mmCIF file of C-alpha atoms in Angstrom:
data_model
loop_
_atom_site.group_PDB
_atom_site.id
_atom_site.type_symbol
_atom_site.label_atom_id
_atom_site.label_comp_id
_atom_site.label_asym_id
_atom_site.label_seq_id
_atom_site.Cartn_x
_atom_site.Cartn_y
_atom_site.Cartn_z
ATOM 1 C CA MET K 21 42.772 -6.750 18.869
ATOM 2 C CA ALA K 22 41.604 -5.271 15.134
ATOM 3 C CA ARG K 23 44.390 -4.176 13.233
ATOM 4 C CA LEU K 24 42.591 -1.283 12.095
ATOM 5 C CA PRO K 25 42.809 1.599 14.416
ATOM 6 C CA MET K 26 39.491 2.890 14.537
ATOM 7 C CA TRP K 27 37.405 -0.310 13.842
ATOM 8 C CA LEU K 28 36.554 -2.714 16.812
ATOM 9 C CA PRO K 29 35.117 -5.947 16.136
ATOM 10 C CA PRO K 30 32.115 -7.344 18.011
ATOM 11 C CA SER K 31 34.837 -9.520 19.655
ATOM 12 C CA GLU K 32 36.030 -7.017 21.550
ATOM 13 C CA ARG K 33 33.389 -7.398 24.611
ATOM 14 C CA GLU K 34 35.426 -5.416 26.809
ATOM 15 C CA MET K 35 35.692 -2.385 24.810
ATOM 16 C CA ARG K 36 32.327 -2.498 23.174
ATOM 17 C CA PHE K 37 31.039 0.799 24.897
ATOM 18 C CA PHE K 38 34.001 2.689 23.676
ATOM 19 C CA PHE K 39 32.036 4.795 20.635
ATOM 20 C CA ASP K 40 28.891 4.658 22.978
ATOM 21 C CA VAL K 41 30.064 8.062 24.629
ATOM 22 C CA ASP K 42 27.561 10.815 25.318
ATOM 23 C CA ALA K 43 29.183 14.127 23.575
ATOM 24 C CA ARG K 44 26.381 16.227 25.119
ATOM 25 C CA ARG K 45 28.379 18.032 27.933
ATOM 26 C CA ALA K 46 30.992 18.538 25.548
ATOM 27 C CA VAL K 47 28.920 20.204 22.916
ATOM 28 C CA ASP K 48 27.489 21.939 25.284
ATOM 29 C CA LEU K 49 30.538 23.390 26.373
ATOM 30 C CA GLY K 50 31.432 24.392 22.914
ATOM 31 C CA PHE K 51 32.871 21.346 21.422
ATOM 32 C CA ARG K 52 32.738 21.424 17.254
ATOM 33 C CA ALA K 53 32.855 18.443 15.659
ATOM 34 C CA ARG K 54 35.018 18.702 12.786
ATOM 35 C CA PRO K 55 33.839 17.872 9.262
ATOM 36 C CA PHE K 56 35.768 14.493 7.438
ATOM 37 C CA ALA K 57 38.201 16.386 5.218
ATOM 38 C CA GLU K 58 39.009 19.136 7.582
ATOM 39 C CA THR K 59 40.035 16.609 9.824
ATOM 40 C CA ILE K 60 42.058 14.634 7.430
ATOM 41 C CA ASP K 61 43.496 18.146 6.113
ATOM 42 C CA ALA K 62 44.691 18.590 10.005
ATOM 43 C CA ILE K 63 46.418 15.402 9.966
ATOM 44 C CA VAL K 64 48.441 16.085 6.682
ATOM 45 C CA GLN K 65 49.565 19.219 8.139
ATOM 46 C CA TRP K 66 50.840 18.090 11.151
ATOM 47 C CA ALA K 67 52.210 14.842 10.079
ATOM 48 C CA ASP K 68 55.897 13.961 8.827
ATOM 49 C CA VAL K 69 55.266 13.098 5.448
ATOM 50 C CA ASP K 70 58.430 11.258 5.151
ATOM 51 C CA ARG K 71 57.134 8.960 8.193
ATOM 52 C CA MET K 72 54.129 8.623 6.592
ATOM 53 C CA ARG K 73 55.528 7.365 3.416
ATOM 54 C CA LYS K 74 56.951 4.646 5.345
ATOM 55 C CA GLU K 75 55.456 0.980 6.182
ATOM 56 C CA PRO K 76 52.670 2.247 9.036
ATOM 57 C CA ARG K 77 53.508 0.752 12.558
ATOM 58 C CA HIS K 78 49.677 0.480 13.478
ATOM 59 C CA GLY K 79 46.769 -0.754 11.228
ATOM 60 C CA LEU K 80 47.237 -2.509 7.965
ATOM 61 C CA SER K 81 49.969 -3.081 5.673
ATOM 62 C CA THR K 82 50.344 -1.097 3.238
ATOM 63 C CA SER K 83 49.823 -4.372 0.835
ATOM 64 C CA ARG K 84 47.045 -5.317 3.152
ATOM 65 C CA GLU K 85 45.810 -2.386 2.559
ATOM 66 C CA ASN K 86 45.923 -2.535 -1.407
ATOM 67 C CA GLU K 87 44.619 -6.172 -0.994
ATOM 68 C CA LEU K 88 41.499 -5.139 0.539
ATOM 69 C CA LEU K 89 41.025 -2.142 -1.926
ATOM 70 C CA ALA K 90 40.775 -4.800 -4.580
ATOM 71 C CA ALA K 91 38.594 -6.875 -3.397
ATOM 72 C CA LEU K 92 36.201 -3.828 -2.990
ATOM 73 C CA VAL K 93 36.047 -3.227 -6.667
ATOM 74 C CA ARG K 94 35.885 -6.967 -8.069
#
């Protein structure tokens, strides 16, 4: 499984339909997807800031994330 929580590599065959869900019924019932920035704000308000300053339990380590970000700006 990938180390990025919301990214699934093509090799994960059993998860290939994970993001292909038709949301029409939810939208018809009043679901509203929030803008990305609003979602992040809600997460930050909800999150325990002290816990988030520590190394994440899931996803990339801070050092690996920094490596990848540095590679993007080269």
